[in-house]
Amino acid sequence: MAEHYIPENLPTRIQHYINGEFVDSVSGRTFDVLDPVSNTNYATAAAGQKEDIDLAVAAAREAFTNGPWPRMKPRERARVLNRIADAVEAQEARLAELETFDSGLPITQARGQALRAAENFRFFADLIVAQFDDAMKVPGAQINYVNRKPIGVAGLITPWNTPFMLESWKLAPALATGNTVVLKPAEFTPLSASLWATIFKEAGLPDGVFNLVNGLGEEAGDALVKHPDVPLISFTGETTTGQTIFRNAAAHLKGLSMELGGKSPCVVFADADVDAAIDSALFGVFSLNGERCTAGSRILVERGIYDDFCEKYAARAKNIIVGDPHDPATEVGALVHPEHYDKVMSYVEIGKSEGRLLAGGGRPEGLETGNYVAPTVFADVKPDARIFQEEIFGPVVAITPFDSDEEALALANGVKYGLAAYIWTQDLTRAHTFAQDVEAGMVWLNSHNVRDLRTPFGGVKASGLGHEGGYRSIDFYTDQQAVHITLGTVHTPKFGASATH
């Protein structure tokens, strides 16, 4: 096996960034950060506690209340956002290298993340300049208009899969609309988040507008969710954590946007372009090491093509190159952390009693260390199986046959999640009918996961609450105040004006 690649100039200490300064935790507490190939600690990160969150929120609150950022003209903010995008693009190679080292994502897939992050900033820079709000007129009587304003301090809690890109997805609209932020990145992958601090400072973002507190979800994340001066929480992550956040946000009636887990169906009808469907269904669950919320991890295949599909799919899955994340030939890298590796492997073992193992099923040969899982394919999986119902978040897929459109729909909808759905058919009527009946926040017809930033991103059922993307992100990060002006004489009933008692 090739020698483990370690990027140059790796930090050994990762700090918080509060009010324009890199700082340690007040308590001095730290946690270890390891890389998923050697599973050895390469750095210690400051472990944020309530007092660190308090400092970050105070800085963000001050920057919001008395600083220039919320009061700048949209064009001025857009200029800063575009400079941020330029800086992200300029650091693309370094970013990808750090992301791959920290998360185990294959380098070729990590490279695209920086460009997507830059595009998120450009998109919202354009949107706030073009943004206009409604004015409504009642001729001769009244004019009403909407005064849109930033809300305050936004708490952003992000996951460890594609961390930098998903941070940008929240940071760009939150900042574009004039809010200030406290970011709590995932504890497994804190490395790339600290790059934001330098990028933002050099782009001209005022101190205190962006604050970063590292730490564990149950410590730093919990304190951020419960803080009375943080009116908004945007969270991407696992459903049970989302439920905890929902409970803890209730005391202060916070605005919540939550993109949670998924167990998305990929439905392949007999009339589909099967080769294209196989390409997509492989990519949909094995790209990003299978650690993606929108993974098409349940493949439902019409009976007439089922055996042929399973055979071709398994042959391709066995052929996927698993290896060092920094090798450009690698298609599946190392899972993010030993804890997560153990979880995925436990599902692989469960699957052996719930389905017919067609590929994978354990650690790939020749990779004795590191969090490597061979792309694993189970066929003939029943709808009540745990590997059909539960989110695995790794390179593991369940294939199930169906006989009719009705059965396909029942199978597709028969889980608690509802994030994405992928439908493969040449029948136009069926495509649209099925798409509209499936319980999913997003549907892709004869394609996979191609994102248009103008469209809503979010799920139904256990997959989330609210939508982000385009104007919906702007709606989430702003208050829309209705201002009413009366034209002409006001006719008001004269209570208490009568002289008779």
PDB file of C-alpha atoms in Angstrom, residues 136-375:
ATOM      1  CA  MET A 136     -49.389  46.480  -2.320  1.00  0.00           C
ATOM      2  CA  LYS A 137     -51.812  49.268  -3.081  1.00  0.00           C
ATOM      3  CA  VAL A 138     -55.491  49.691  -2.382  1.00  0.00           C
ATOM      4  CA  PRO A 139     -56.230  52.588  -4.798  1.00  0.00           C
ATOM      5  CA  GLY A 140     -57.005  55.816  -2.973  1.00  0.00           C
ATOM      6  CA  ALA A 141     -57.083  54.112   0.426  1.00  0.00           C
ATOM      7  CA  GLN A 142     -53.888  52.396   1.452  1.00  0.00           C
ATOM      8  CA  ILE A 143     -50.384  51.389   0.494  1.00  0.00           C
ATOM      9  CA  ASN A 144     -48.576  48.528   2.230  1.00  0.00           C
ATOM     10  CA  TYR A 145     -44.978  47.502   1.777  1.00  0.00           C
ATOM     11  CA  VAL A 146     -42.614  44.864   3.133  1.00  0.00           C
ATOM     12  CA  ASN A 147     -39.569  45.986   5.069  1.00  0.00           C
ATOM     13  CA  ARG A 148     -37.153  43.055   5.121  1.00  0.00           C
ATOM     14  CA  LYS A 149     -34.476  43.094   7.814  1.00  0.00           C
ATOM     15  CA  PRO A 150     -31.819  40.765   9.176  1.00  0.00           C
ATOM     16  CA  ILE A 151     -32.806  38.949  12.368  1.00  0.00           C
ATOM     17  CA  GLY A 152     -29.647  38.942  14.478  1.00  0.00           C
ATOM     18  CA  VAL A 153     -27.180  36.244  15.463  1.00  0.00           C
ATOM     19  CA  ALA A 154     -27.564  33.007  13.496  1.00  0.00           C
ATOM     20  CA  GLY A 155     -26.270  29.785  15.046  1.00  0.00           C
ATOM     21  CA  LEU A 156     -24.962  27.466  12.316  1.00  0.00           C
ATOM     22  CA  ILE A 157     -24.288  23.819  13.165  1.00  0.00           C
ATOM     23  CA  THR A 158     -22.736  21.796  10.346  1.00  0.00           C
ATOM     24  CA  PRO A 159     -21.940  18.116   9.694  1.00  0.00           C
ATOM     25  CA  TRP A 160     -18.701  16.269   8.969  1.00  0.00           C
ATOM     26  CA  ASN A 161     -19.532  15.127   5.443  1.00  0.00           C
ATOM     27  CA  THR A 162     -18.318  17.724   2.898  1.00  0.00           C
ATOM     28  CA  PRO A 163     -17.852  20.127   5.835  1.00  0.00           C
ATOM     29  CA  PHE A 164     -16.468  23.207   4.050  1.00  0.00           C
ATOM     30  CA  MET A 165     -19.110  23.204   1.311  1.00  0.00           C
ATOM     31  CA  LEU A 166     -21.976  22.707   3.775  1.00  0.00           C
ATOM     32  CA  GLU A 167     -20.615  25.505   5.978  1.00  0.00           C
ATOM     33  CA  SER A 168     -20.679  27.818   2.934  1.00  0.00           C
ATOM     34  CA  TRP A 169     -24.284  26.856   2.252  1.00  0.00           C
ATOM     35  CA  LYS A 170     -25.315  28.391   5.577  1.00  0.00           C
ATOM     36  CA  LEU A 171     -22.691  31.135   5.886  1.00  0.00           C
ATOM     37  CA  ALA A 172     -23.399  32.692   2.477  1.00  0.00           C
ATOM     38  CA  PRO A 173     -27.140  33.468   2.933  1.00  0.00           C
ATOM     39  CA  ALA A 174     -26.799  34.280   6.646  1.00  0.00           C
ATOM     40  CA  LEU A 175     -24.092  36.861   5.950  1.00  0.00           C
ATOM     41  CA  ALA A 176     -25.585  38.101   2.675  1.00  0.00           C
ATOM     42  CA  THR A 177     -28.784  39.118   4.447  1.00  0.00           C
ATOM     43  CA  GLY A 178     -26.877  41.121   7.080  1.00  0.00           C
ATOM     44  CA  ASN A 179     -26.896  38.745  10.039  1.00  0.00           C
ATOM     45  CA  THR A 180     -23.891  37.890  12.165  1.00  0.00           C
ATOM     46  CA  VAL A 181     -23.023  34.255  12.852  1.00  0.00           C
ATOM     47  CA  VAL A 182     -21.585  31.731  15.257  1.00  0.00           C
ATOM     48  CA  LEU A 183     -20.495  28.567  13.431  1.00  0.00           C
ATOM     49  CA  LYS A 184     -20.108  25.268  15.305  1.00  0.00           C
ATOM     50  CA  PRO A 185     -18.499  22.796  12.887  1.00  0.00           C
ATOM     51  CA  ALA A 186     -18.589  19.033  13.392  1.00  0.00           C
ATOM     52  CA  GLU A 187     -16.042  17.763  15.917  1.00  0.00           C
ATOM     53  CA  PHE A 188     -14.827  14.972  13.594  1.00  0.00           C
ATOM     54  CA  THR A 189     -13.748  17.471  10.902  1.00  0.00           C
ATOM     55  CA  PRO A 190     -12.687  20.878  12.300  1.00  0.00           C
ATOM     56  CA  LEU A 191      -9.690  21.379  10.012  1.00  0.00           C
ATOM     57  CA  SER A 192     -11.058  23.266   7.005  1.00  0.00           C
ATOM     58  CA  ALA A 193     -13.477  25.446   9.014  1.00  0.00           C
ATOM     59  CA  SER A 194     -10.632  27.504  10.461  1.00  0.00           C
ATOM     60  CA  LEU A 195      -9.728  28.621   6.920  1.00  0.00           C
ATOM     61  CA  TRP A 196     -12.901  30.736   6.892  1.00  0.00           C
ATOM     62  CA  ALA A 197     -11.465  33.096   9.512  1.00  0.00           C
ATOM     63  CA  THR A 198      -8.542  34.224   7.347  1.00  0.00           C
ATOM     64  CA  ILE A 199     -10.604  34.263   4.156  1.00  0.00           C
ATOM     65  CA  PHE A 200     -13.279  36.475   5.757  1.00  0.00           C
ATOM     66  CA  LYS A 201     -10.816  38.844   7.406  1.00  0.00           C
ATOM     67  CA  GLU A 202      -8.875  39.419   4.175  1.00  0.00           C
ATOM     68  CA  ALA A 203     -12.122  39.909   2.235  1.00  0.00           C
ATOM     69  CA  GLY A 204     -13.085  42.772   4.551  1.00  0.00           C
ATOM     70  CA  LEU A 205     -15.748  41.179   6.746  1.00  0.00           C
ATOM     71  CA  PRO A 206     -15.866  43.262   9.955  1.00  0.00           C
ATOM     72  CA  ASP A 207     -14.668  41.589  13.170  1.00  0.00           C
ATOM     73  CA  GLY A 208     -17.423  39.902  15.161  1.00  0.00           C
ATOM     74  CA  VAL A 209     -19.598  39.203  12.120  1.00  0.00           C
ATOM     75  CA  PHE A 210     -18.173  35.675  11.819  1.00  0.00           C
ATOM     76  CA  ASN A 211     -17.317  33.642  14.903  1.00  0.00           C
ATOM     77  CA  LEU A 212     -16.244  30.016  15.101  1.00  0.00           C
ATOM     78  CA  VAL A 213     -16.438  27.773  18.151  1.00  0.00           C
ATOM     79  CA  ASN A 214     -15.170  24.200  17.897  1.00  0.00           C
ATOM     80  CA  GLY A 215     -16.376  21.498  20.235  1.00  0.00           C
ATOM     81  CA  LEU A 216     -18.722  18.618  20.862  1.00  0.00           C
ATOM     82  CA  GLY A 217     -22.383  18.810  19.950  1.00  0.00           C
ATOM     83  CA  GLU A 218     -23.536  18.094  23.492  1.00  0.00           C
ATOM     84  CA  GLU A 219     -21.334  20.914  24.857  1.00  0.00           C
ATOM     85  CA  ALA A 220     -20.743  23.736  22.363  1.00  0.00           C
ATOM     86  CA  GLY A 221     -23.684  22.875  20.092  1.00  0.00           C
ATOM     87  CA  ASP A 222     -26.048  22.556  23.032  1.00  0.00           C
ATOM     88  CA  ALA A 223     -24.979  25.926  24.479  1.00  0.00           C
ATOM     89  CA  LEU A 224     -25.471  27.616  21.100  1.00  0.00           C
ATOM     90  CA  VAL A 225     -28.976  26.168  20.667  1.00  0.00           C
ATOM     91  CA  LYS A 226     -30.006  27.245  24.176  1.00  0.00           C
ATOM     92  CA  HIS A 227     -28.501  30.756  24.053  1.00  0.00           C
ATOM     93  CA  PRO A 228     -31.227  33.406  24.453  1.00  0.00           C
ATOM     94  CA  ASP A 229     -29.448  35.863  22.112  1.00  0.00           C
ATOM     95  CA  VAL A 230     -29.397  33.438  19.142  1.00  0.00           C
ATOM     96  CA  PRO A 231     -32.822  33.681  17.462  1.00  0.00           C
ATOM     97  CA  LEU A 232     -31.994  31.373  14.525  1.00  0.00           C
ATOM     98  CA  ILE A 233     -30.532  27.888  14.323  1.00  0.00           C
ATOM     99  CA  SER A 234     -29.678  26.231  11.018  1.00  0.00           C
ATOM    100  CA  PHE A 235     -28.657  22.604  11.468  1.00  0.00           C
ATOM    101  CA  THR A 236     -27.614  19.877   9.077  1.00  0.00           C
ATOM    102  CA  GLY A 237     -27.106  16.447  10.572  1.00  0.00           C
ATOM    103  CA  GLU A 238     -28.685  13.384  12.020  1.00  0.00           C
ATOM    104  CA  THR A 239     -32.405  13.148  12.803  1.00  0.00           C
ATOM    105  CA  THR A 240     -32.163  12.309  16.531  1.00  0.00           C
ATOM    106  CA  THR A 241     -29.852  15.311  17.073  1.00  0.00           C
ATOM    107  CA  GLY A 242     -32.393  17.399  15.154  1.00  0.00           C
ATOM    108  CA  GLN A 243     -35.120  16.280  17.556  1.00  0.00           C
ATOM    109  CA  THR A 244     -32.977  17.331  20.542  1.00  0.00           C
ATOM    110  CA  ILE A 245     -32.344  20.740  18.952  1.00  0.00           C
ATOM    111  CA  PHE A 246     -36.079  21.142  18.282  1.00  0.00           C
ATOM    112  CA  ARG A 247     -36.826  20.482  21.983  1.00  0.00           C
ATOM    113  CA  ASN A 248     -34.092  22.817  23.221  1.00  0.00           C
ATOM    114  CA  ALA A 249     -35.043  25.641  20.830  1.00  0.00           C
ATOM    115  CA  ALA A 250     -38.643  25.618  22.049  1.00  0.00           C
ATOM    116  CA  ALA A 251     -37.978  27.663  25.202  1.00  0.00           C
ATOM    117  CA  HIS A 252     -36.998  30.689  23.090  1.00  0.00           C
ATOM    118  CA  LEU A 253     -39.257  29.909  20.085  1.00  0.00           C
ATOM    119  CA  LYS A 254     -36.272  30.066  17.736  1.00  0.00           C
ATOM    120  CA  GLY A 255     -36.406  29.981  13.982  1.00  0.00           C
ATOM    121  CA  LEU A 256     -35.292  26.522  12.873  1.00  0.00           C
ATOM    122  CA  SER A 257     -34.065  25.181   9.576  1.00  0.00           C
ATOM    123  CA  MET A 258     -33.049  21.550   9.744  1.00  0.00           C
ATOM    124  CA  GLU A 259     -31.855  19.235   7.017  1.00  0.00           C
ATOM    125  CA  LEU A 260     -31.746  15.797   8.579  1.00  0.00           C
ATOM    126  CA  GLY A 261     -31.203  12.183   7.594  1.00  0.00           C
ATOM    127  CA  GLY A 262     -32.381  10.299   4.547  1.00  0.00           C
ATOM    128  CA  LYS A 263     -33.049   6.841   3.202  1.00  0.00           C
ATOM    129  CA  SER A 264     -33.813   7.902  -0.327  1.00  0.00           C
ATOM    130  CA  PRO A 265     -35.269   5.559  -2.943  1.00  0.00           C
ATOM    131  CA  CYS A 266     -33.890   5.147  -6.443  1.00  0.00           C
ATOM    132  CA  VAL A 267     -36.758   3.653  -8.460  1.00  0.00           C
ATOM    133  CA  VAL A 268     -35.869   1.927 -11.727  1.00  0.00           C
ATOM    134  CA  PHE A 269     -38.744   0.953 -14.032  1.00  0.00           C
ATOM    135  CA  ALA A 270     -38.352  -1.657 -16.780  1.00  0.00           C
ATOM    136  CA  ASP A 271     -38.582   0.968 -19.534  1.00  0.00           C
ATOM    137  CA  ALA A 272     -35.649   2.986 -18.125  1.00  0.00           C
ATOM    138  CA  ASP A 273     -32.283   3.480 -19.778  1.00  0.00           C
ATOM    139  CA  VAL A 274     -30.841   0.790 -17.512  1.00  0.00           C
ATOM    140  CA  ASP A 275     -27.162   1.550 -18.187  1.00  0.00           C
ATOM    141  CA  ALA A 276     -27.666   5.207 -17.285  1.00  0.00           C
ATOM    142  CA  ALA A 277     -29.680   4.176 -14.221  1.00  0.00           C
ATOM    143  CA  ILE A 278     -26.884   1.861 -13.059  1.00  0.00           C
ATOM    144  CA  ASP A 279     -24.276   4.622 -13.501  1.00  0.00           C
ATOM    145  CA  SER A 280     -26.424   6.970 -11.457  1.00  0.00           C
ATOM    146  CA  ALA A 281     -27.446   4.454  -8.803  1.00  0.00           C
ATOM    147  CA  LEU A 282     -23.793   3.520  -8.237  1.00  0.00           C
ATOM    148  CA  PHE A 283     -22.673   7.133  -8.008  1.00  0.00           C
ATOM    149  CA  GLY A 284     -25.681   8.026  -5.859  1.00  0.00           C
ATOM    150  CA  VAL A 285     -24.728   5.732  -3.001  1.00  0.00           C
ATOM    151  CA  PHE A 286     -20.953   5.239  -3.358  1.00  0.00           C
ATOM    152  CA  SER A 287     -19.765   8.781  -4.081  1.00  0.00           C
ATOM    153  CA  LEU A 288     -18.616  10.762  -1.028  1.00  0.00           C
ATOM    154  CA  ASN A 289     -17.963   7.319   0.558  1.00  0.00           C
ATOM    155  CA  GLY A 290     -21.728   6.869   0.886  1.00  0.00           C
ATOM    156  CA  GLU A 291     -21.655   9.565   3.580  1.00  0.00           C
ATOM    157  CA  ARG A 292     -24.274  11.754   1.956  1.00  0.00           C
ATOM    158  CA  CYS A 293     -27.744  12.677   3.186  1.00  0.00           C
ATOM    159  CA  THR A 294     -29.265  12.409  -0.302  1.00  0.00           C
ATOM    160  CA  ALA A 295     -27.759   8.977  -1.061  1.00  0.00           C
ATOM    161  CA  GLY A 296     -30.085   6.728  -3.050  1.00  0.00           C
ATOM    162  CA  SER A 297     -29.477   3.914  -0.578  1.00  0.00           C
ATOM    163  CA  ARG A 298     -32.617   1.894  -1.426  1.00  0.00           C
ATOM    164  CA  ILE A 299     -32.790   0.793  -5.047  1.00  0.00           C
ATOM    165  CA  LEU A 300     -36.246  -0.397  -6.111  1.00  0.00           C
ATOM    166  CA  VAL A 301     -36.220  -2.291  -9.408  1.00  0.00           C
ATOM    167  CA  GLU A 302     -39.121  -3.546 -11.531  1.00  0.00           C
ATOM    168  CA  ARG A 303     -39.276  -7.340 -11.572  1.00  0.00           C
ATOM    169  CA  GLY A 304     -38.782  -7.756 -15.339  1.00  0.00           C
ATOM    170  CA  ILE A 305     -35.252  -6.301 -15.241  1.00  0.00           C
ATOM    171  CA  TYR A 306     -34.428  -7.124 -11.604  1.00  0.00           C
ATOM    172  CA  ASP A 307     -32.022 -10.066 -12.028  1.00  0.00           C
ATOM    173  CA  ASP A 308     -30.142  -8.403 -14.869  1.00  0.00           C
ATOM    174  CA  PHE A 309     -29.910  -5.130 -12.924  1.00  0.00           C
ATOM    175  CA  CYS A 310     -28.600  -6.834  -9.768  1.00  0.00           C
ATOM    176  CA  GLU A 311     -25.957  -8.751 -11.700  1.00  0.00           C
ATOM    177  CA  LYS A 312     -24.649  -5.690 -13.567  1.00  0.00           C
ATOM    178  CA  TYR A 313     -24.823  -3.464 -10.499  1.00  0.00           C
ATOM    179  CA  ALA A 314     -22.909  -5.901  -8.287  1.00  0.00           C
ATOM    180  CA  ALA A 315     -20.221  -6.449 -10.942  1.00  0.00           C
ATOM    181  CA  ARG A 316     -19.610  -2.697 -11.105  1.00  0.00           C
ATOM    182  CA  ALA A 317     -19.664  -2.325  -7.303  1.00  0.00           C
ATOM    183  CA  LYS A 318     -16.940  -4.995  -6.966  1.00  0.00           C
ATOM    184  CA  ASN A 319     -14.856  -3.020  -9.439  1.00  0.00           C
ATOM    185  CA  ILE A 320     -14.950   0.291  -7.495  1.00  0.00           C
ATOM    186  CA  ILE A 321     -11.476   1.416  -6.467  1.00  0.00           C
ATOM    187  CA  VAL A 322     -11.204   1.754  -2.688  1.00  0.00           C
ATOM    188  CA  GLY A 323      -8.000   3.274  -1.396  1.00  0.00           C
ATOM    189  CA  ASP A 324      -6.019   6.213  -0.077  1.00  0.00           C
ATOM    190  CA  PRO A 325      -8.237   9.319  -0.315  1.00  0.00           C
ATOM    191  CA  HIS A 326      -5.332  11.360  -1.752  1.00  0.00           C
ATOM    192  CA  ASP A 327      -4.873   9.013  -4.738  1.00  0.00           C
ATOM    193  CA  PRO A 328      -6.691  10.504  -7.780  1.00  0.00           C
ATOM    194  CA  ALA A 329      -7.681   6.962  -8.856  1.00  0.00           C
ATOM    195  CA  THR A 330      -9.630   6.366  -5.625  1.00  0.00           C
ATOM    196  CA  GLU A 331     -13.427   6.270  -5.946  1.00  0.00           C
ATOM    197  CA  VAL A 332     -14.242   5.368  -2.326  1.00  0.00           C
ATOM    198  CA  GLY A 333     -11.932   6.575   0.455  1.00  0.00           C
ATOM    199  CA  ALA A 334     -11.885   6.060   4.207  1.00  0.00           C
ATOM    200  CA  LEU A 335     -14.934   6.634   6.421  1.00  0.00           C
ATOM    201  CA  VAL A 336     -14.623   9.689   8.614  1.00  0.00           C
ATOM    202  CA  HIS A 337     -13.958   8.174  12.049  1.00  0.00           C
ATOM    203  CA  PRO A 338     -13.561   4.784  13.805  1.00  0.00           C
ATOM    204  CA  GLU A 339     -16.892   5.285  15.631  1.00  0.00           C
ATOM    205  CA  HIS A 340     -18.691   5.777  12.336  1.00  0.00           C
ATOM    206  CA  TYR A 341     -16.776   2.877  10.742  1.00  0.00           C
ATOM    207  CA  ASP A 342     -17.988   0.589  13.544  1.00  0.00           C
ATOM    208  CA  LYS A 343     -21.582   1.756  12.996  1.00  0.00           C
ATOM    209  CA  VAL A 344     -21.462   1.086   9.243  1.00  0.00           C
ATOM    210  CA  MET A 345     -19.789  -2.294   9.741  1.00  0.00           C
ATOM    211  CA  SER A 346     -22.497  -3.278  12.250  1.00  0.00           C
ATOM    212  CA  TYR A 347     -25.109  -2.624   9.530  1.00  0.00           C
ATOM    213  CA  VAL A 348     -23.089  -4.717   7.070  1.00  0.00           C
ATOM    214  CA  GLU A 349     -23.313  -7.628   9.537  1.00  0.00           C
ATOM    215  CA  ILE A 350     -27.063  -7.051  10.070  1.00  0.00           C
ATOM    216  CA  GLY A 351     -27.531  -7.010   6.283  1.00  0.00           C
ATOM    217  CA  LYS A 352     -26.037 -10.481   5.916  1.00  0.00           C
ATOM    218  CA  SER A 353     -29.111 -11.914   7.630  1.00  0.00           C
ATOM    219  CA  GLU A 354     -31.543  -9.540   5.862  1.00  0.00           C
ATOM    220  CA  GLY A 355     -30.501  -9.770   2.221  1.00  0.00           C
ATOM    221  CA  ARG A 356     -28.456 -11.654  -0.340  1.00  0.00           C
ATOM    222  CA  LEU A 357     -24.891 -10.303  -0.328  1.00  0.00           C
ATOM    223  CA  LEU A 358     -23.826  -9.570  -3.917  1.00  0.00           C
ATOM    224  CA  ALA A 359     -20.689  -7.462  -3.347  1.00  0.00           C
ATOM    225  CA  GLY A 360     -18.462  -6.261  -0.522  1.00  0.00           C
ATOM    226  CA  GLY A 361     -19.503  -7.198   2.975  1.00  0.00           C
ATOM    227  CA  GLY A 362     -16.390  -6.207   4.883  1.00  0.00           C
ATOM    228  CA  ARG A 363     -12.980  -4.605   4.715  1.00  0.00           C
ATOM    229  CA  PRO A 364     -11.355  -4.507   1.260  1.00  0.00           C
ATOM    230  CA  GLU A 365      -8.334  -6.755   0.757  1.00  0.00           C
ATOM    231  CA  GLY A 366      -4.969  -5.081   1.177  1.00  0.00           C
ATOM    232  CA  LEU A 367      -6.287  -2.278   3.396  1.00  0.00           C
ATOM    233  CA  GLU A 368      -5.669  -3.626   6.892  1.00  0.00           C
ATOM    234  CA  THR A 369      -5.727  -0.252   8.646  1.00  0.00           C
ATOM    235  CA  GLY A 370      -7.913   2.814   8.227  1.00  0.00           C
ATOM    236  CA  ASN A 371     -11.700   3.093   8.110  1.00  0.00           C
ATOM    237  CA  TYR A 372     -12.189   1.288   4.806  1.00  0.00           C
ATOM    238  CA  VAL A 373     -15.421  -0.485   3.870  1.00  0.00           C
ATOM    239  CA  ALA A 374     -15.805  -2.321   0.570  1.00  0.00           C
ATOM    240  CA  PRO A 375     -18.825  -1.090  -1.436  1.00  0.00           C
TER     241      PRO A 375
END
